[in-house]
Short mmCIF file of C-alpha atoms and ligand atoms in Angstrom, two decimals:
data_model
loop_
_atom_site.label_atom_id
_atom_site.label_comp_id
_atom_site.label_asym_id
_atom_site.label_seq_id
_atom_site.Cartn_x
_atom_site.Cartn_y
_atom_site.Cartn_z
CA MET A 1 -0.01 -0.28 -0.14
CA PRO A 2 1.67 3.61 -0.71
CA ARG A 3 2.15 6.03 2.44
CA GLU A 4 -0.84 8.11 1.96
CA PRO A 5 -0.29 10.78 4.03
CA TRP A 6 -3.42 9.58 6.09
CA ILE A 7 -2.48 6.19 6.60
CA TRP A 8 1.31 6.36 7.80
CA LYS A 9 2.22 4.37 11.03
CA GLY A 10 4.34 5.56 13.87
CA ALA A 11 7.43 6.75 13.87
CA CYS A 12 10.25 6.68 16.63
CA GLY A 13 11.56 3.12 17.14
CA GLY A 14 9.96 2.37 13.61
CA GLN A 15 11.88 1.65 10.37
CA GLY A 16 12.40 5.16 7.95
CA GLU A 17 10.56 4.14 4.73
CA PRO A 18 11.29 5.08 1.30
CA GLU A 19 8.62 7.80 0.20
CA SER A 20 8.51 7.43 -3.44
CA GLY A 21 5.23 6.15 -4.59
CA PRO A 22 4.06 2.42 -3.48
CA PRO A 23 7.13 0.30 -1.78
CA ASP A 24 5.98 -3.04 -2.55
CA GLY A 25 4.35 -2.39 -6.21
CA SER A 26 0.98 -3.27 -4.56
CA PRO A 27 -2.26 -1.42 -5.93
CA PRO A 28 -2.80 2.14 -3.94
CA SER A 29 -5.62 2.15 -1.38
CA PRO A 30 -9.12 3.89 -1.81
CA GLY A 31 -8.45 6.31 1.01
CA ALA A 32 -7.64 8.65 -1.75
CA ALA A 33 -10.99 8.78 -3.69
CA ALA A 34 -13.01 8.53 -0.44
CA LEU A 35 -11.33 11.92 1.06
CA MET A 36 -12.08 13.47 -2.54
CA LEU A 37 -15.45 13.15 -1.55
CA LEU A 38 -15.76 13.11 2.50
CA LEU A 39 -13.66 16.67 2.76
CA PRO A 40 -15.71 18.63 0.60
CA VAL A 41 -19.48 16.82 2.49
CA THR A 42 -17.69 17.75 5.69
CA MET A 43 -17.23 21.04 4.88
CA PHE A 44 -21.06 21.21 3.10
CA HIS A 45 -22.12 19.77 6.72
CA LEU A 46 -20.51 22.16 8.87
CA LEU A 47 -21.80 24.99 6.79
CA LEU A 48 -25.45 23.86 7.30
CA VAL A 49 -25.43 22.62 11.11
CA ALA A 50 -23.86 26.11 12.20
CA ARG A 51 -26.78 27.81 10.71
CA SER A 52 -29.16 25.62 12.04
CA GLY A 53 -30.97 25.59 15.44
CA PRO A 54 -30.47 22.67 17.32
CA ALA A 55 -26.43 22.80 15.54
CA ARG A 56 -25.26 19.00 16.13
CA LEU A 57 -22.13 18.33 14.67
CA LEU A 58 -22.86 14.81 14.85
CA GLY A 59 -26.74 14.81 13.90
CA PRO A 60 -28.04 14.87 10.43
CA PRO A 61 -27.72 18.26 8.21
CA PRO A 62 -31.01 20.21 8.68
CA TYR A 63 -31.81 19.79 4.79
CA LEU A 64 -29.92 18.81 2.04
CA PRO A 65 -29.69 21.12 -0.70
CA GLY A 66 -30.33 21.11 -3.98
CA LEU A 67 -28.33 22.71 -7.27
CA GLU A 68 -29.90 25.79 -7.45
CA GLU A 69 -28.69 26.60 -3.81
CA LEU A 70 -25.45 25.18 -4.42
CA TRP A 71 -24.45 27.18 -7.55
CA SER A 72 -24.25 30.51 -8.61
CA PRO A 73 -22.32 32.73 -11.41
CA TRP A 74 -22.17 35.35 -9.32
CA ALA A 75 -20.53 33.38 -6.66
CA LEU A 76 -17.94 31.61 -9.08
CA LEU A 77 -17.35 35.20 -10.46
CA LEU A 78 -16.53 36.37 -6.65
CA CYS A 79 -14.41 33.70 -6.30
CA LEU A 80 -12.28 34.14 -9.42
CA THR A 81 -12.33 37.72 -8.99
CA TRP A 82 -10.80 37.42 -5.26
CA LEU A 83 -8.01 34.76 -6.67
CA GLY A 84 -7.40 37.73 -9.25
CA LEU A 85 -7.03 39.97 -6.42
CA GLN A 86 -4.80 38.23 -4.73
CA ALA A 87 -2.50 36.90 -7.83
CA ALA A 88 -2.41 40.83 -8.41
CA LEU A 89 -1.28 41.81 -4.86
CA TYR A 90 1.40 38.82 -4.93
CA LEU A 91 2.94 40.45 -8.02
CA LEU A 92 3.70 43.45 -6.27
CA PRO A 93 6.83 44.65 -5.76
CA ALA A 94 8.37 42.75 -2.54
CA ARG A 95 10.27 44.18 0.04
CA LYS A 96 12.31 41.09 0.12
CA VAL A 97 12.81 38.17 -2.11
CA ALA A 98 13.98 34.92 -0.17
CA GLU A 99 15.20 31.55 -1.09
CA GLY A 100 13.76 28.49 -0.68
CA GLN A 101 15.16 24.89 0.66
CA GLU A 102 17.65 23.33 -1.59
CA LEU A 103 16.07 21.30 -4.58
CA LYS A 104 16.70 17.84 -5.45
CA ASP A 105 18.88 19.47 -8.90
CA LYS A 106 20.78 21.95 -5.95
CA SER A 107 18.95 24.96 -6.89
CA ARG A 108 16.91 27.39 -4.65
CA LEU A 109 13.49 28.90 -5.71
CA ARG A 110 12.96 32.37 -5.01
CA TYR A 111 9.82 33.46 -3.48
CA PRO A 112 8.29 37.23 -2.74
CA ILE A 113 8.17 38.41 0.67
CA ASN A 114 5.11 40.61 0.42
CA GLY A 115 2.21 38.58 2.38
CA PHE A 116 1.64 41.10 5.16
CA GLN A 117 1.76 43.76 2.74
CA ALA A 118 -1.15 41.92 0.41
CA LEU A 119 -3.08 41.55 4.28
CA VAL A 120 -3.16 45.46 4.75
CA LEU A 121 -3.82 46.34 0.94
CA THR A 122 -6.56 44.37 0.90
CA ALA A 123 -7.70 45.42 4.33
CA LEU A 124 -7.41 49.19 2.95
CA LEU A 125 -9.31 47.86 -0.25
CA VAL A 126 -12.14 46.13 2.04
CA GLY A 127 -12.50 49.64 4.31
CA LEU A 128 -12.80 51.52 1.22
CA GLY A 129 -15.45 49.46 -0.57
CA VAL A 130 -17.38 48.75 2.82
CA SER A 131 -17.70 52.69 3.16
CA ALA A 132 -18.76 53.38 -0.68
CA GLY A 133 -21.15 51.19 0.01
CA LEU A 134 -19.67 47.21 -0.39
CA PRO A 135 -22.65 45.02 1.03
CA LEU A 136 -19.45 42.83 3.16
CA SER A 137 -22.13 41.80 5.59
CA ALA A 138 -24.02 40.43 2.67
CA LEU A 139 -21.67 37.15 2.66
CA PRO A 140 -22.76 35.40 4.94
CA GLU A 141 -26.05 34.47 3.08
CA MET A 142 -23.38 33.77 0.05
CA LEU A 143 -21.27 30.95 2.07
CA LEU A 144 -23.04 27.91 0.49
CA PRO A 145 -22.28 29.19 -3.20
CA LEU A 146 -19.28 30.26 -2.44
CA ALA A 147 -17.95 26.95 -0.60
CA PHE A 148 -18.99 25.27 -3.89
CA ALA A 149 -17.27 27.69 -6.18
CA ALA A 150 -14.14 27.39 -4.24
CA THR A 151 -14.75 23.69 -4.38
CA LEU A 152 -15.42 23.53 -7.91
CA THR A 153 -12.02 25.78 -8.47
CA ALA A 154 -10.33 23.68 -6.79
CA PHE A 155 -10.94 21.04 -8.50
CA ILE A 156 -10.17 22.27 -12.07
CA PHE A 157 -6.95 24.09 -10.74
CA SER A 158 -5.59 20.58 -9.38
CA LEU A 159 -6.61 18.95 -12.83
CA LEU A 160 -4.64 21.80 -14.51
CA LEU A 161 -1.95 21.01 -12.33
CA TYR A 162 -1.88 16.89 -12.90
CA LEU A 163 -1.52 17.90 -16.77
CA LYS A 164 1.39 20.38 -15.99
CA ALA A 165 3.20 17.84 -14.07
CA LEU A 166 2.70 15.27 -17.02
CA VAL A 167 5.43 17.48 -18.93
CA ALA A 168 7.43 18.23 -15.66
CA PRO A 169 10.81 17.17 -15.67
CA ALA A 170 11.45 14.04 -12.93
CA SER A 171 13.74 16.34 -10.83
CA ALA A 172 10.50 18.66 -10.44
CA LEU A 173 8.63 15.84 -8.95
CA ALA A 174 7.34 15.15 -5.29
CA PRO A 175 8.53 12.16 -3.17
CA GLY A 176 5.20 11.31 -2.95
CA GLY A 177 1.91 11.56 -5.06
CA ASN A 178 3.92 9.73 -8.12
CA SER A 179 2.59 6.23 -7.70
CA GLY A 180 0.99 5.88 -11.00
CA ASN A 181 -2.38 5.79 -9.71
CA LEU A 182 -4.35 8.79 -11.63
CA ILE A 183 -6.68 9.22 -8.45
CA TYR A 184 -4.02 8.81 -5.72
CA ASP A 185 -1.38 11.02 -7.29
CA PHE A 186 -4.02 13.67 -8.33
CA PHE A 187 -4.91 13.71 -4.81
CA LEU A 188 -1.59 14.34 -3.25
CA GLY A 189 -0.24 16.19 -6.38
CA ARG A 190 2.65 15.02 -8.26
CA GLU A 191 4.32 18.72 -8.91
CA LEU A 192 6.45 19.86 -5.98
CA ASN A 193 6.92 23.52 -6.81
CA PRO A 194 4.56 24.15 -9.80
CA ARG A 195 5.24 27.60 -11.41
CA ILE A 196 4.32 29.56 -14.73
CA CYS A 197 7.70 32.19 -14.97
CA SER A 198 8.19 33.00 -10.72
CA PHE A 199 4.69 32.60 -9.73
CA ASP A 200 4.58 30.27 -7.66
CA PHE A 201 1.06 28.14 -6.94
CA LYS A 202 1.43 26.60 -4.19
CA TYR A 203 3.31 29.06 -1.94
CA PHE A 204 0.50 31.52 -3.56
CA CYS A 205 -2.39 29.42 -2.24
CA GLU A 206 -1.06 28.22 1.16
CA LEU A 207 -0.94 31.66 2.60
CA ARG A 208 -3.05 34.07 0.29
CA PRO A 209 -6.58 33.82 -0.62
CA GLY A 210 -7.31 31.35 1.91
CA LEU A 211 -6.12 33.04 5.11
CA ILE A 212 -6.75 36.42 4.23
CA GLY A 213 -10.05 35.21 2.33
CA TRP A 214 -11.20 33.19 6.28
CA VAL A 215 -10.49 36.81 8.41
CA LEU A 216 -12.97 38.51 5.62
CA ILE A 217 -15.64 35.98 6.03
CA ASN A 218 -15.10 36.53 9.95
CA LEU A 219 -15.37 39.93 9.99
CA ALA A 220 -18.46 39.75 7.18
CA LEU A 221 -20.20 37.97 9.92
CA LEU A 222 -18.96 40.03 12.70
CA MET A 223 -20.95 42.95 10.67
CA GLN A 224 -23.93 40.93 10.16
CA GLU A 225 -23.60 40.23 13.56
CA ALA A 226 -23.81 43.78 14.52
CA GLU A 227 -26.58 44.70 12.16
CA LEU A 228 -28.65 42.42 13.61
CA ARG A 229 -27.92 43.08 17.38
CA GLY A 230 -26.87 46.20 17.18
CA SER A 231 -23.10 45.29 18.14
CA PRO A 232 -21.31 42.16 17.89
CA SER A 233 -21.22 40.34 20.86
CA LEU A 234 -17.60 39.67 22.87
CA ALA A 235 -17.61 36.49 22.15
CA MET A 236 -17.33 37.25 18.15
CA TRP A 237 -14.77 39.80 18.86
CA LEU A 238 -12.39 37.51 20.40
CA VAL A 239 -12.87 34.90 17.77
CA ASN A 240 -12.35 37.48 15.00
CA GLY A 241 -9.19 39.15 17.25
CA PHE A 242 -7.50 35.65 17.76
CA GLN A 243 -7.96 34.31 14.25
CA LEU A 244 -6.87 37.83 12.89
CA LEU A 245 -3.61 37.82 15.00
CA TYR A 246 -2.92 34.17 13.87
CA VAL A 247 -3.43 34.90 10.46
CA ALA A 248 -1.39 38.34 10.73
CA ASP A 249 1.33 36.41 12.16
CA ALA A 250 1.48 33.75 9.33
CA LEU A 251 1.93 36.73 7.01
CA TRP A 252 4.63 38.63 9.05
CA TYR A 253 6.71 35.92 9.30
CA GLU A 254 5.75 34.69 5.65
CA GLU A 255 9.39 33.43 5.10
CA ALA A 256 9.14 30.34 7.70
CA VAL A 257 6.26 28.98 5.78
CA LEU A 258 9.30 27.81 3.25
CA THR A 259 10.59 25.40 5.63
CA THR A 260 6.75 23.52 6.36
CA MET A 261 6.42 20.48 4.83
CA ASP A 262 3.79 21.25 2.93
CA ILE A 263 6.38 23.26 1.00
CA ILE A 264 9.13 21.42 1.02
CA HIS A 265 7.78 17.94 0.89
CA ASP A 266 4.79 17.51 -0.73
CA GLY A 267 3.28 18.21 -3.91
CA PHE A 268 0.48 19.99 -4.77
CA GLY A 269 -2.60 18.51 -5.93
CA PHE A 270 -6.14 18.11 -4.81
CA MET A 271 -5.81 18.03 -0.87
CA LEU A 272 -4.02 20.71 -0.68
CA ALA A 273 -5.81 23.11 -3.32
CA PHE A 274 -8.85 22.26 -1.84
CA GLY A 275 -7.48 23.00 1.62
CA ASP A 276 -5.83 26.06 0.85
CA LEU A 277 -8.96 27.44 -1.36
CA ALA A 278 -11.69 26.00 0.48
CA TRP A 279 -11.25 24.04 3.41
CA VAL A 280 -9.59 26.68 5.72
CA PRO A 281 -11.54 29.55 4.59
CA PHE A 282 -14.97 28.17 4.87
CA THR A 283 -14.50 25.22 7.87
CA TYR A 284 -11.56 28.00 10.08
CA SER A 285 -14.45 30.32 10.19
CA LEU A 286 -16.56 27.65 11.72
CA GLN A 287 -16.73 29.35 15.31
CA ALA A 288 -17.77 32.90 14.11
CA GLN A 289 -20.76 31.31 11.68
CA PHE A 290 -21.61 29.58 15.37
CA LEU A 291 -21.88 32.50 16.89
CA LEU A 292 -23.56 34.28 14.09
CA TYR A 293 -26.59 31.86 14.87
CA HIS A 294 -25.99 31.37 17.97
CA PRO A 295 -25.25 33.98 20.30
CA GLN A 296 -23.45 33.11 23.55
CA PRO A 297 -22.79 35.68 26.38
CA LEU A 298 -19.61 35.88 27.70
CA GLY A 299 -18.23 37.84 30.59
CA TRP A 300 -15.06 39.81 31.14
CA PRO A 301 -13.64 37.73 33.45
CA LEU A 302 -14.24 34.75 31.42
CA ALA A 303 -13.04 36.46 28.22
CA SER A 304 -9.85 37.45 29.97
CA PHE A 305 -9.17 33.91 30.67
CA ILE A 306 -9.59 32.74 27.54
CA CYS A 307 -7.43 35.91 26.03
CA LEU A 308 -4.77 34.18 28.29
CA ILE A 309 -5.23 30.83 27.28
CA ASN A 310 -4.45 32.11 23.49
CA ALA A 311 -1.81 34.33 24.58
CA VAL A 312 -0.07 31.23 26.35
CA GLY A 313 -0.85 29.51 23.21
CA TYR A 314 0.43 31.98 20.97
CA TYR A 315 3.78 32.50 23.05
CA ILE A 316 4.60 28.53 22.76
CA PHE A 317 3.85 28.84 18.76
CA ARG A 318 5.74 31.82 17.94
CA GLY A 319 8.54 30.93 20.15
CA ALA A 320 8.95 27.25 19.16
CA ASN A 321 8.75 28.51 15.14
CA SER A 322 10.77 31.58 15.80
CA GLN A 323 13.48 28.86 17.29
CA LYS A 324 13.85 26.78 15.09
CA ASN A 325 13.93 28.93 12.06
CA THR A 326 16.37 31.11 13.81
CA PHE A 327 18.83 28.18 14.39
CA ARG A 328 18.43 26.65 10.64
CA LYS A 329 19.38 30.02 9.16
CA ASN A 330 22.05 30.96 11.85
CA PRO A 331 23.30 28.40 14.35
CA SER A 332 25.38 31.10 15.62
CA ASP A 333 22.72 33.50 15.92
CA PRO A 334 23.02 34.96 19.82
CA ARG A 335 19.39 33.93 20.56
CA VAL A 336 20.11 30.08 19.69
CA ALA A 337 23.98 29.84 19.99
CA ASP A 338 23.97 28.76 23.71
CA LEU A 339 20.96 26.18 23.35
CA GLU A 340 22.17 22.39 23.70
CA THR A 341 22.25 20.66 20.45
CA ILE A 342 23.40 16.68 18.63
CA SER A 343 25.13 16.64 16.01
CA THR A 344 23.95 14.22 12.91
CA ALA A 345 25.39 12.69 9.74
CA THR A 346 23.93 15.28 7.77
CA GLY A 347 25.70 18.08 9.32
CA ARG A 348 22.69 19.48 10.65
CA ARG A 349 22.17 19.93 14.19
CA LEU A 350 19.07 19.26 16.49
CA LEU A 351 18.01 21.50 19.50
CA VAL A 352 17.37 19.44 22.40
CA SER A 353 17.24 22.14 24.87
CA GLY A 354 14.75 25.50 25.00
CA TRP A 355 11.20 24.62 23.13
CA TRP A 356 12.39 21.55 21.26
CA GLY A 357 13.74 20.16 24.64
CA MET A 358 10.37 20.22 25.97
CA VAL A 359 8.67 18.25 23.58
CA ARG A 360 9.47 16.98 19.91
CA HIS A 361 7.03 19.59 18.34
CA PRO A 362 6.37 22.50 20.83
CA ASN A 363 4.70 24.37 17.82
CA TYR A 364 2.08 21.92 17.87
CA LEU A 365 1.60 22.05 21.14
CA GLY A 366 0.95 26.14 21.36
CA ASP A 367 -1.14 25.61 17.70
CA LEU A 368 -3.22 23.17 19.49
CA ILE A 369 -3.84 25.63 22.90
CA MET A 370 -4.67 28.32 20.52
CA ALA A 371 -7.09 26.47 18.41
CA LEU A 372 -8.98 25.73 22.02
CA ALA A 373 -8.91 29.43 22.94
CA TRP A 374 -11.42 29.80 19.69
CA SER A 375 -13.76 27.78 20.63
CA LEU A 376 -14.20 28.21 24.14
CA PRO A 377 -16.01 31.50 23.85
CA CYS A 378 -19.03 29.77 21.89
CA GLY A 379 -19.54 28.08 25.09
CA VAL A 380 -19.41 24.56 26.03
CA PHE A 381 -23.07 23.04 25.66
CA HIS A 382 -21.89 22.86 21.72
CA LEU A 383 -19.48 20.40 20.41
CA LEU A 384 -19.63 22.05 16.87
CA PRO A 385 -17.28 24.93 17.27
CA TYR A 386 -15.03 22.54 18.82
CA PHE A 387 -14.82 20.75 15.50
CA TYR A 388 -11.79 22.76 14.33
CA PHE A 389 -9.60 21.54 17.68
CA LEU A 390 -10.58 18.21 17.30
CA TYR A 391 -9.86 17.75 13.33
CA PHE A 392 -6.85 19.80 14.42
CA THR A 393 -5.55 17.74 16.78
CA ALA A 394 -5.89 14.54 14.42
CA LEU A 395 -4.36 16.53 11.94
CA LEU A 396 -1.21 17.45 14.29
CA VAL A 397 -0.77 13.80 15.55
CA HIS A 398 -0.77 12.32 11.84
CA ARG A 399 1.66 15.09 10.57
CA GLU A 400 3.74 15.22 13.79
CA ASP A 401 3.76 11.12 13.08
CA ARG A 402 4.79 11.87 9.73
CA ASP A 403 7.31 14.20 10.32
CA GLU A 404 9.25 11.24 12.82
CA ARG A 405 9.46 9.25 9.97
CA GLN A 406 10.90 11.65 7.58
CA CYS A 407 13.24 13.24 10.40
CA LEU A 408 14.28 9.02 10.71
CA GLN A 409 15.23 8.44 7.40
CA LYS A 410 16.96 11.83 7.22
CA TYR A 411 19.00 11.77 10.67
CA GLY A 412 19.06 8.05 11.64
CA LEU A 413 20.40 7.23 14.68
CA ALA A 414 20.57 10.86 16.44
CA TRP A 415 16.86 11.18 15.71
CA HIS A 416 16.48 8.13 18.15
CA GLU A 417 19.49 10.03 20.50
CA TYR A 418 17.00 12.76 20.20
CA CYS A 419 13.90 10.67 21.24
CA GLN A 420 15.72 9.43 24.17
CA ARG A 421 16.45 12.78 25.67
CA VAL A 422 13.21 14.62 24.53
CA PRO A 423 10.47 11.57 25.09
CA TYR A 424 7.39 13.07 24.59
CA ARG A 425 5.79 14.50 21.01
CA ILE A 426 3.31 17.43 21.75
CA VAL A 427 2.02 17.58 25.20
CA PRO A 428 4.73 16.81 28.04
CA TYR A 429 4.16 13.96 29.85
CA VAL A 430 0.84 13.19 28.14
CA TYR A 431 1.58 12.28 24.59
N1 NDP B 1 -3.37 25.63 11.12
C1 NDP B 1 -3.17 24.80 10.31
O1 NDP B 1 -4.19 24.44 9.75
C2 NDP B 1 -1.90 23.88 10.61
C3 NDP B 1 -0.91 24.47 11.13
N2 NDP B 1 0.61 24.26 11.04
C4 NDP B 1 1.63 24.83 11.64
O2 NDP B 1 2.23 25.13 10.87
C5 NDP B 1 3.52 24.77 11.41
C6 NDP B 1 4.73 24.11 10.73
O3 NDP B 1 4.85 23.23 10.98
P1 NDP B 1 5.05 21.75 10.17
O4 NDP B 1 5.39 22.21 8.53
O5 NDP B 1 4.64 20.30 10.46
O6 NDP B 1 6.61 21.32 11.01
P2 NDP B 1 7.75 21.69 11.67
O7 NDP B 1 7.83 23.41 11.40
O8 NDP B 1 7.30 21.50 13.20
O9 NDP B 1 8.83 21.33 10.92
C7 NDP B 1 9.41 20.14 11.48
C8 NDP B 1 10.83 19.86 10.84
O10 NDP B 1 11.32 20.97 11.75
C9 NDP B 1 12.82 20.29 12.02
N3 NDP B 1 13.22 19.71 13.56
C10 NDP B 1 12.76 18.71 14.34
N4 NDP B 1 12.77 18.97 15.33
C11 NDP B 1 13.79 19.62 14.86
C12 NDP B 1 15.03 20.04 16.37
N5 NDP B 1 14.86 19.86 17.57
N6 NDP B 1 15.75 20.94 15.82
C13 NDP B 1 15.49 21.62 14.66
N7 NDP B 1 15.07 21.01 13.46
C14 NDP B 1 14.01 20.21 13.99
C15 NDP B 1 13.03 19.19 11.03
O11 NDP B 1 13.01 19.77 10.08
P3 NDP B 1 14.72 20.24 9.51
O12 NDP B 1 15.73 19.29 10.09
O13 NDP B 1 14.77 19.53 8.06
O14 NDP B 1 14.97 21.38 9.45
C16 NDP B 1 11.38 18.55 10.89
O15 NDP B 1 11.24 18.36 9.96
C17 NDP B 1 3.38 24.45 13.14
O16 NDP B 1 3.30 25.28 14.14
C18 NDP B 1 2.07 23.95 13.03
O17 NDP B 1 1.40 24.08 14.12
C19 NDP B 1 0.89 23.02 10.33
C20 NDP B 1 -0.65 22.14 9.55
C21 NDP B 1 -1.44 23.04 9.87
C1 LIG B 2 -8.33 19.13 3.39
C2 LIG B 2 -7.57 18.78 4.50
C3 LIG B 2 -8.38 17.64 5.90
C4 LIG B 2 -6.43 19.36 4.98
C5 LIG B 2 -5.49 20.11 4.48
C6 LIG B 2 -4.33 20.56 5.00
C7 LIG B 2 -4.17 22.42 4.96
C8 LIG B 2 -5.51 22.81 5.12
C9 LIG B 2 -2.99 23.32 6.17
C10 LIG B 2 -2.10 22.14 5.72
C11 LIG B 2 -0.90 22.91 6.48
C12 LIG B 2 -1.16 24.07 6.30
C13 LIG B 2 -0.61 25.39 7.28
C14 LIG B 2 -0.96 26.69 7.08
C15 LIG B 2 -2.99 26.34 6.80
C16 LIG B 2 -3.62 25.11 6.62
C17 LIG B 2 -2.68 24.17 5.60
C18 LIG B 2 -2.53 24.63 4.37
C19 LIG B 2 -0.83 27.67 7.68
C20 LIG B 2 -0.85 28.72 6.27
C21 LIG B 2 -1.41 28.01 8.54
C22 LIG B 2 -0.82 29.30 9.74
C23 LIG B 2 0.26 28.89 10.27
O1 LIG B 2 0.82 30.18 10.90
C24 LIG B 2 1.23 28.52 9.18
C25 LIG B 2 2.44 27.31 9.62
C26 LIG B 2 1.94 29.53 8.20
C27 LIG B 2 0.59 27.04 8.84
C28 LIG B 2 1.40 26.41 7.48
C29 LIG B 2 0.76 24.99 6.94
#
């Protein structure tokens, strides 16, 4: 069976495995096909349930929408205009051009660092639009057709990416996603860094349209709540504030995305295209959607406590990610030079003190604490707003497992030593 990202086994203590297609030549599992259906169905389920009275995550949807409710040419036009706007902002002069990790052919790609600028310019444009009468608060009514248009766009886009990969040189292909099975490869993505000239599709999609779209949807929900109830609730402010901080942080530290697994390792196929363009904006805004239809009372003492939880999560997330990025860029940087390390046969070292000496994925721990803080303003009587936390826990546990496999393969004995010195993966003394 191919090592689908979803079906890998545990890492530390296991054997490192090659990742180029099915290791034993057996046919790939139907997991990819099932997920291709299940992920959009889950997204539409969440969108429908969030606006229903009982808002039951595990119950049936209130009704099944017909095609006339899902399909709207206006929604598709809006979706494409949004992509066009973000692409234009991506092409604007950047304050810096960063180099990515070394590729198979020893070359390095160059990436514009202007994501934060794109966020600020989008905010200015939206502000201007709203003051000129743009009905942003009407957006929540269009979420279903917009999500449908985004899914359709992601599907067609992945098809084009698949075709493009057919003429790409072997050195441009991703380690996974080239098993020879059409569905599996379409899902995972064949080409590592599909580009037209200097426009990098994966890097663009990972950070711009979906992440900025997510905070725009949140803002529209906040504005609609203000129209409905006179002013936005404290819970809605918290959810908007926390998630805006997360997105602004991702774009401010945009260069750090160049060392994530998605950019270095994974091909660009349906999973990431759908994840970036549809899943992130429409399911990550679930808490704000829930709050619009199910207002929750929240007092200042509890709100302050939730802010504290988010701050702790952010502190760990940012501290851990920045420590690793600083160390990888320049191990003699005074901020990391005193940290204890293990040498590896590759010449690269592993941190064993500081954040990376606490658990093997401190950045995931911080991210999960923040995910909890985003759900808490929605109260504790519904499971639905905790969907993100549950999904994210599963995603990160699985991702951690996958990363351990890759690190074991890369660092061998040194990784074993790291696992002995830092025995917990994500949560100290628990996991
Ligand atoms: N909100 C969301 O939906 C999602 C958010 N994320 C977030 O994205 C961020 C990036 O995550 P991800 O790309 O998965 O992985 P990481 O940023 O954790 O990168 C893992 C890599 O870090 C390096 N590394 C591991 N241990 C050490 C060590 N002790 N010392 C030095 N380097 C080490 C290894 O690469 P090497 O040695 O080659 O440098 C390893 O492959 C995380 O904060 C995560 O929470 C991720 C997925 C989804
Ligand atoms: C649809 C599937 C169930 C899963 C798709 C996964 C994708 C949604 C995520 C894979 C890795 C991601 C990252 C971020 C967003 C979600 C996806 C695309 C990230 C951009 C969020 C902001 C962070 O600060 C980050 C570290 C830059 C993240 C990088 C990984």
